[in-house]
CSV table of C-alpha atoms and ligand atoms in Angstrom, one decimal:
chain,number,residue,atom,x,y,z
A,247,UNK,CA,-11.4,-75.4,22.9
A,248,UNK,CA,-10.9,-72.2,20.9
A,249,UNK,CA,-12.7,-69.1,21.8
A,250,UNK,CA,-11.0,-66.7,19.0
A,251,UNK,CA,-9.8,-68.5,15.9
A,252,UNK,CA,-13.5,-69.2,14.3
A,253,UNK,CA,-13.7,-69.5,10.7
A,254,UNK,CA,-15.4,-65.9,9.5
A,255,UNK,CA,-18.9,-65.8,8.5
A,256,UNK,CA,-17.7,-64.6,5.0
A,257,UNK,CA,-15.0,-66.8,4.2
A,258,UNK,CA,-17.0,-70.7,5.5
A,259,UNK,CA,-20.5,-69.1,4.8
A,260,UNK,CA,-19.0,-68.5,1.2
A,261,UNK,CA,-17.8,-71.7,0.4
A,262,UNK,CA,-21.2,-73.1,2.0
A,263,UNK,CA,-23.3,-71.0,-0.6
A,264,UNK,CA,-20.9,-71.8,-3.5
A,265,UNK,CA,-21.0,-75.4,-3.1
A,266,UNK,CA,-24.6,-75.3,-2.6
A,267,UNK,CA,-25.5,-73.3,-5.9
A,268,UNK,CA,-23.4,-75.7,-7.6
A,269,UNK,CA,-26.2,-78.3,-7.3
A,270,UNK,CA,-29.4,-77.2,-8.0
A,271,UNK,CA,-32.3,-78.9,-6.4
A,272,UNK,CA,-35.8,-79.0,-7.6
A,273,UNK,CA,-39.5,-79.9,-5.7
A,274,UNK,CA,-42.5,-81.4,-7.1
A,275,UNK,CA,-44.7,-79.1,-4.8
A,276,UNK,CA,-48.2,-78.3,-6.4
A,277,UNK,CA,-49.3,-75.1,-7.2
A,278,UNK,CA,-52.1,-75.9,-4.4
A,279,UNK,CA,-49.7,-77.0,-1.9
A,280,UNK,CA,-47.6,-73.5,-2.6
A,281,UNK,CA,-50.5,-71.4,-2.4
A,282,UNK,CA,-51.4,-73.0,1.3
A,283,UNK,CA,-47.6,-72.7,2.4
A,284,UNK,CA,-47.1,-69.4,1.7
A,285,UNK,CA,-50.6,-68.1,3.0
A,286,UNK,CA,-50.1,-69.7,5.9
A,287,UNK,CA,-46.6,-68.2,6.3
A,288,UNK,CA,-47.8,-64.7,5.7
A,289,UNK,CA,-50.7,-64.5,7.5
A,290,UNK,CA,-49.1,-65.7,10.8
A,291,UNK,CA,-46.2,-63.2,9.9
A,292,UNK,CA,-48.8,-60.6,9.6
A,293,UNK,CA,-50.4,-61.9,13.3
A,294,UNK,CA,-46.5,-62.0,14.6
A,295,UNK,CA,-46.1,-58.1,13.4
A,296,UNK,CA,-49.7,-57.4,14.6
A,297,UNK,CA,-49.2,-58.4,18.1
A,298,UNK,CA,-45.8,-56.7,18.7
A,299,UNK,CA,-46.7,-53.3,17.0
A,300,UNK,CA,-43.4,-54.2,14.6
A,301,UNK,CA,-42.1,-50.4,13.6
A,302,UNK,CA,-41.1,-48.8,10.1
A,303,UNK,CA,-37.5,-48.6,11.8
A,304,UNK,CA,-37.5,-52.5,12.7
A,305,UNK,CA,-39.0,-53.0,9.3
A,306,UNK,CA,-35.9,-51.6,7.4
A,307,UNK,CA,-33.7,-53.4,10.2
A,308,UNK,CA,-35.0,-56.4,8.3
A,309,UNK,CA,-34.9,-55.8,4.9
A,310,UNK,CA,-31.1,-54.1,5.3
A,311,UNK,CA,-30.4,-57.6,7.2
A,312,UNK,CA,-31.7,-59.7,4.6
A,313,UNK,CA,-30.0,-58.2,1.7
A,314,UNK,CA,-26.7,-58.6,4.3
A,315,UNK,CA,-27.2,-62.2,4.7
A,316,UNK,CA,-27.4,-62.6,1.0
A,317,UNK,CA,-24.4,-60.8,-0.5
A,318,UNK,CA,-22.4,-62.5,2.7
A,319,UNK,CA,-23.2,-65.6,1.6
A,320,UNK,CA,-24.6,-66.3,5.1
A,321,UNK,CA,-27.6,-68.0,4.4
A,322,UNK,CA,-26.8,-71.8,4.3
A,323,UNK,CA,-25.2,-71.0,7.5
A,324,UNK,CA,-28.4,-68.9,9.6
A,325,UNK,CA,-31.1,-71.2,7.4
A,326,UNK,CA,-29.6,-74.2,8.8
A,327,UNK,CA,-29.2,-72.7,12.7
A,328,UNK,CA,-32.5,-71.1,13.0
A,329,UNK,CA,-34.7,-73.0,10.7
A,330,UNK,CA,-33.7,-76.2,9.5
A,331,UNK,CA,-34.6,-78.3,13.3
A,332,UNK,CA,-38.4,-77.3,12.4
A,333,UNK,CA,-37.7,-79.3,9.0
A,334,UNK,CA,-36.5,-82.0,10.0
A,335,UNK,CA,-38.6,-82.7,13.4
A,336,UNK,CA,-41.3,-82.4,10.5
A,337,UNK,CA,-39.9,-84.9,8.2
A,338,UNK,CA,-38.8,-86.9,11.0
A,339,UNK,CA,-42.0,-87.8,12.7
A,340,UNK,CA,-43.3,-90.8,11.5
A,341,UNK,CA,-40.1,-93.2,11.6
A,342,UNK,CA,-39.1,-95.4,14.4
A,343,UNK,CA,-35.7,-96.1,13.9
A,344,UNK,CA,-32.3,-93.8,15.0
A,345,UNK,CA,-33.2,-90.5,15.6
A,346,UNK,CA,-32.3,-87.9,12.4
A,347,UNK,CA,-31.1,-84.1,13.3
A,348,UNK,CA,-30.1,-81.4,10.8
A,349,UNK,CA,-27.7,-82.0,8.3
A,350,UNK,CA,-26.0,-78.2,8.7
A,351,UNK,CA,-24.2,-76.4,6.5
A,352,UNK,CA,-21.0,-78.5,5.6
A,353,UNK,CA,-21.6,-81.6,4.7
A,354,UNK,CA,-19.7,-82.8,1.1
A,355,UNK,CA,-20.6,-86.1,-0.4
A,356,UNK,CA,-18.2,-88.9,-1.5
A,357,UNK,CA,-15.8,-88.5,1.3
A,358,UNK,CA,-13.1,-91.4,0.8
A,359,UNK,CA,-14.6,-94.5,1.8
A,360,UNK,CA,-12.3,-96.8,4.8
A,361,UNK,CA,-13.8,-99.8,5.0
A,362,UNK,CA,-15.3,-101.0,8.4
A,363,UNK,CA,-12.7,-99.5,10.4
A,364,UNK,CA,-10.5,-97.3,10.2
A,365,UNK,CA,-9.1,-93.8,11.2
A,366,UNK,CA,-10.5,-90.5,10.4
A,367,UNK,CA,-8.4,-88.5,8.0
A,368,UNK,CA,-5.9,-86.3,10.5
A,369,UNK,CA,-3.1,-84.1,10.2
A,370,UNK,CA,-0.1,-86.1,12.0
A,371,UNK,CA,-0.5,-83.6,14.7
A,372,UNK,CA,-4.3,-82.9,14.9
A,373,UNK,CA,-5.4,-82.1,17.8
A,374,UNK,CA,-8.1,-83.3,20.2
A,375,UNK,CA,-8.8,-86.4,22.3
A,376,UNK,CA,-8.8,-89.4,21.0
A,377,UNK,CA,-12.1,-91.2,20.5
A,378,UNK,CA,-13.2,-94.9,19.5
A,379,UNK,CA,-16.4,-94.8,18.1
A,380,UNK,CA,-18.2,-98.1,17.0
A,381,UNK,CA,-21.1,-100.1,16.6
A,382,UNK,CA,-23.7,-101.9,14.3
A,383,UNK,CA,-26.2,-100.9,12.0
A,384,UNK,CA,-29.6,-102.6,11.8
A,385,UNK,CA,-32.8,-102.8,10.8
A,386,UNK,CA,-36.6,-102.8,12.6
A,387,UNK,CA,-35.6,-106.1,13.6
A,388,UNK,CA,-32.8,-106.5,14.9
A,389,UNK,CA,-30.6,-107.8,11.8
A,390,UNK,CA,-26.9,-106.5,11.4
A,391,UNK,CA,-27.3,-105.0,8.1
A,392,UNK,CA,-23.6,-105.5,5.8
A,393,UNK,CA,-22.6,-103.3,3.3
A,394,UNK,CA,-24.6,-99.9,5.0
A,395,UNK,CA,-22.9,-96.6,4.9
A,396,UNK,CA,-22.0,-94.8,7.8
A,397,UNK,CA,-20.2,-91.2,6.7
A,398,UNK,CA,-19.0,-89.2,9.5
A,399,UNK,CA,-17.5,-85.2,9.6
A,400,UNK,CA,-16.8,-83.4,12.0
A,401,UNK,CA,-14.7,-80.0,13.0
A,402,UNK,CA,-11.6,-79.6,14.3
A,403,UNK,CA,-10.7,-78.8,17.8
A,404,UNK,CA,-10.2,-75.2,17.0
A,405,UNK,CA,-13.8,-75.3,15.2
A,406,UNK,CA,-12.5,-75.7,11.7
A,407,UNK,CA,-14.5,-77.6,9.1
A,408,UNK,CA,-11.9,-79.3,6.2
A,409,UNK,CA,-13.4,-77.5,2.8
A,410,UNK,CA,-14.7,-74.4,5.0
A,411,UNK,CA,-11.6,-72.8,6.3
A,412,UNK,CA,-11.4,-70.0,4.4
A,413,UNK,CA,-7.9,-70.4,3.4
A,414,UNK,CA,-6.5,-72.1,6.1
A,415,UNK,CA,-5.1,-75.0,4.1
A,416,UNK,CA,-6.8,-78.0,5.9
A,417,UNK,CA,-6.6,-81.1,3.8
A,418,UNK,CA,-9.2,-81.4,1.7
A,419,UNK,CA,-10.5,-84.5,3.4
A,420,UNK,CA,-9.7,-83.8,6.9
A,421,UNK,CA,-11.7,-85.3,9.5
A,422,UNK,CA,-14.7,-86.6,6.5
A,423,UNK,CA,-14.9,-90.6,5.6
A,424,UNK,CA,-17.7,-93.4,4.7
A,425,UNK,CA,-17.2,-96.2,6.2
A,426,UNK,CA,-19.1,-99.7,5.0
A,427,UNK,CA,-20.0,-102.0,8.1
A,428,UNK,CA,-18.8,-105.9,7.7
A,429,UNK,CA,-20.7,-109.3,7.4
A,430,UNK,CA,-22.4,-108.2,10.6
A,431,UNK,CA,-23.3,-104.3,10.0
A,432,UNK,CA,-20.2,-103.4,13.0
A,433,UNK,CA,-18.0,-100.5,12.0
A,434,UNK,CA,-15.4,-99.4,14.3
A,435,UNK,CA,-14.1,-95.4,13.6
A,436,UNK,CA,-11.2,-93.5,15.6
A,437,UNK,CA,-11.5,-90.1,15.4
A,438,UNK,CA,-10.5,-86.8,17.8
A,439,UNK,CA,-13.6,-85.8,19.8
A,440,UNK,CA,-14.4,-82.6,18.3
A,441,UNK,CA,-15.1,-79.3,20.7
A,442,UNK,CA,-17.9,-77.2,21.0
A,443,UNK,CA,-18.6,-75.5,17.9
A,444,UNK,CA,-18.9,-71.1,17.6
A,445,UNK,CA,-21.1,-70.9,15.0
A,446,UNK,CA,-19.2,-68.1,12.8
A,447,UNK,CA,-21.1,-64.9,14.0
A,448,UNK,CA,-18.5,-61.7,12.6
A,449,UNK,CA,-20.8,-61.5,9.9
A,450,UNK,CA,-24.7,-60.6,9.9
A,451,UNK,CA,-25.6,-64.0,11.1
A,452,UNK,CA,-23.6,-62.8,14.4
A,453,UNK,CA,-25.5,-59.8,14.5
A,454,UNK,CA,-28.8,-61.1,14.2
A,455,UNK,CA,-27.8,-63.5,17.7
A,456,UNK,CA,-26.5,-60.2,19.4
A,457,UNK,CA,-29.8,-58.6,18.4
A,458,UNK,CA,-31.7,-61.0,21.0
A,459,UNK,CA,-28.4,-61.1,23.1
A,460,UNK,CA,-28.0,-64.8,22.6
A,461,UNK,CA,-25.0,-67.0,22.2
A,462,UNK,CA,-23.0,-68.4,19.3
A,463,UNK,CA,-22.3,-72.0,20.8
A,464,UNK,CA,-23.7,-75.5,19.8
A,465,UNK,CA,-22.2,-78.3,22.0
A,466,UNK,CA,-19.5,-80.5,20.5
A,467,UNK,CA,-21.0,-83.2,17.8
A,468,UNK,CA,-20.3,-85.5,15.6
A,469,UNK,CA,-22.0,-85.0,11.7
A,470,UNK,CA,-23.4,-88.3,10.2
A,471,UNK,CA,-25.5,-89.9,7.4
A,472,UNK,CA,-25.9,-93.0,7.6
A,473,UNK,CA,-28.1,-95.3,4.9
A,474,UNK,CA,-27.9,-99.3,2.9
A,475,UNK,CA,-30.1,-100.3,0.0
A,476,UNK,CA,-33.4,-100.4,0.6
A,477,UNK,CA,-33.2,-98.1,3.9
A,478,UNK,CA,-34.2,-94.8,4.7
A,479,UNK,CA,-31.0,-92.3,4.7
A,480,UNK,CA,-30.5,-90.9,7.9
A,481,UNK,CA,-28.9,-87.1,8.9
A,482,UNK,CA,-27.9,-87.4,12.1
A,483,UNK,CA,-26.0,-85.6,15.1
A,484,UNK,CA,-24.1,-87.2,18.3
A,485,UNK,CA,-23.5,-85.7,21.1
A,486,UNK,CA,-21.5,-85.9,24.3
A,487,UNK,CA,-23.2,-86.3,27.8
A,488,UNK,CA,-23.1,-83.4,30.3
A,489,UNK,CA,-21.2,-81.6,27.8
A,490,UNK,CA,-21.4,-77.4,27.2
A,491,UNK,CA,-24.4,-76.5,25.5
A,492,UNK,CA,-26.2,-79.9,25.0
A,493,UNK,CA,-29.0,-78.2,27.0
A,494,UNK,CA,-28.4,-75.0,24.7
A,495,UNK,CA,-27.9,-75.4,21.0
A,496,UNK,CA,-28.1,-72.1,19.6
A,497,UNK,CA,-29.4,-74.4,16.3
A,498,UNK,CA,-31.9,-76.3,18.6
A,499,UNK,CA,-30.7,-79.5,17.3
A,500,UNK,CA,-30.3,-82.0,20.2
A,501,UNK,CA,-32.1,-84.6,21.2
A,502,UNK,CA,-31.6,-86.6,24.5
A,503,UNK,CA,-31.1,-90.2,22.3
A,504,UNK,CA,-28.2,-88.6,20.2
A,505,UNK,CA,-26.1,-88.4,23.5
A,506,UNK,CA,-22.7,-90.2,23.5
A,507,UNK,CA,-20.4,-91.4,26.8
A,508,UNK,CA,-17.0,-92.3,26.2
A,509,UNK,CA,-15.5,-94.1,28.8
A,510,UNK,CA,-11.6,-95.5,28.8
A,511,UNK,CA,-11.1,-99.1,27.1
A,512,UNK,CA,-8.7,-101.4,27.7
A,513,UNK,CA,-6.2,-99.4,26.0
A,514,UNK,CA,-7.2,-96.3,28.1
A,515,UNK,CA,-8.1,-94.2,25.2
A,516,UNK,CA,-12.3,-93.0,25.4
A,517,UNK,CA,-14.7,-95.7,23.3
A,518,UNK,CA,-18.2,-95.8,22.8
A,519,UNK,CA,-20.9,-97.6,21.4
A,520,UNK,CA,-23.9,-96.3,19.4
A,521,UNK,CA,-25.8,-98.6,16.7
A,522,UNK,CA,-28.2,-97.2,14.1
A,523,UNK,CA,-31.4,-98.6,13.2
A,524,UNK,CA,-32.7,-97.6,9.8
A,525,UNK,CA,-36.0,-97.5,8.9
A,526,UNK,CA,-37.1,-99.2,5.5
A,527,UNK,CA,-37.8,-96.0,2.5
B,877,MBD,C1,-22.3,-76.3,12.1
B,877,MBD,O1,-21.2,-77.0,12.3
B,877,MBD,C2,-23.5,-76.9,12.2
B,877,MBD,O2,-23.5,-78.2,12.6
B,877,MBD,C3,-24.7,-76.1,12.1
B,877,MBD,C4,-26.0,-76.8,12.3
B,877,MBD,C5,-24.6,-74.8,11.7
B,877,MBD,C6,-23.4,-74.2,11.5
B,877,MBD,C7,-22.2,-74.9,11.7
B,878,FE,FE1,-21.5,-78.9,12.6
């Protein structure tokens, strides 16, 4: 695991904001709904500020932050640390199949699709453990589902996204595919497992965690979406059992059913096993 070479705020929170702003998004919320939303947000602001006496001095802290986080481009990256797990618990509520978790900020669509099974796109001497990770995807009940989509990123063992490393001349696709399960939903995916993950924190992201004297780290996962016609998308995380900082995600986005276990196959290299079950949209 590195402890040094992170990507910088600047340089991966960049790239995160350009490739965000390059696809505008819209909401049909109603001018009622808006009103409700941003009363509600305000007024318990104002009881938040109320109750611990905030000062004119922590005040400017604030706004000289927010203007920081802006012109570093640091706001995909502390939006989806600190906020987006309330999101998605929210949106997440009322289904019944695999459990979701935030998307974060470095997912890119239309990674090359490898079939069923397949190998993660490497460098010939990538680092990391190797990992066998397979299963099925289904629906409510029970039914292998053919033809679903399961995309998988991930970073590398030094904590480098492909697309987000500033420079560093990672292939473009490195460590990002789709995979489409068989006649009987199955996929089967080697990969390297990845370590756990220094949020980049040189910029005003990091200074916000040293503010509170917190920590940087989220625990080694795996970054999937996972869907088929006629299901519900789902944004999910995996995780590794007893690993460092599954009980501390500085972006608060574990949950105990998005826990993997590798253990040695045949071949002696670590496998495991998790199916998806996708809730009809
Ligand atoms: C990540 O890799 C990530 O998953 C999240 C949520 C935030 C920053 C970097
Ligand atoms: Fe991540």
């Amino acid at each position: 695991m590195s402890t040094t070479a992170i990507p910088s705020a600047a340089g991966s929170g960049s790239a995160a904001t350009d490739k965000f702003k390059g696809n505008r998004v819209s909401s049909d919320t109603s001018k009622e709904r808006a009103a409700a939303i941003y009363k509600d947000v305000l007024t318990k602001l104002g009881e938040v500020i109320f109750e611990h006496e905030v000062t004119y001095a922590e005040y400017r802290v604030l706004k000289q932050w927010l203007i920081e986080i802006g012109d570093g481009g640091e706001w995909p990256l502390w939006l989806d640390v600190f906020l987006e797990h309330f999101i998605e618990d929210s949106n997440s509520r009322i289904f019944t199949g695999t459990k979701g978790s935030i998307e974060g900020p470095y997912y890119v669509p239309d990674a090359p699709n490898l079939g069923s099974k397949g190998t993660m796109p490497m460098r010939e001497d990538e680092k990391g453990t190797a990992l066998v990770f397979k299963g099925q995807v289904r629906d409510l009940d029970g039914a292998g589902i053919e033809g679903a989509t399961v995309e998988l990123w991930h970073a590398d063992s030094d904590g480098y996204y492909s697309q987000f490393d500033a420079g560093l001349g990672i292939p473009e696709w490195n460590l990002r595919a789709t995979f489409s399960t068989d006649a009987e939903g199955n996929y089967e995916i080697t990969t390297i497992q990845p370590a756990p993950y220094q949020i980049p924190h040189d910029g005003p992201t990091g200074e916000f965690i040293a503010s509170y004297d917190g920590h940087p780290w989220r625990p080694a996962h795996l970054h999937l979406k996972v869907t088929a016609p006629g299901k519900r998308l789902i944004t999910t995380q995996l995780y590794f059992q007893g690993g460092q900082w599954v009980d501390d995600d500085v972006a608060g986005a574990v949950k105990p059913e998005l826990t993997l276990d590798p253990k040695p196959n045949a071949a002696g290299v670590d496998e495991v096993t998790y199916d998806f079950v996708l809730d009809p949209v």
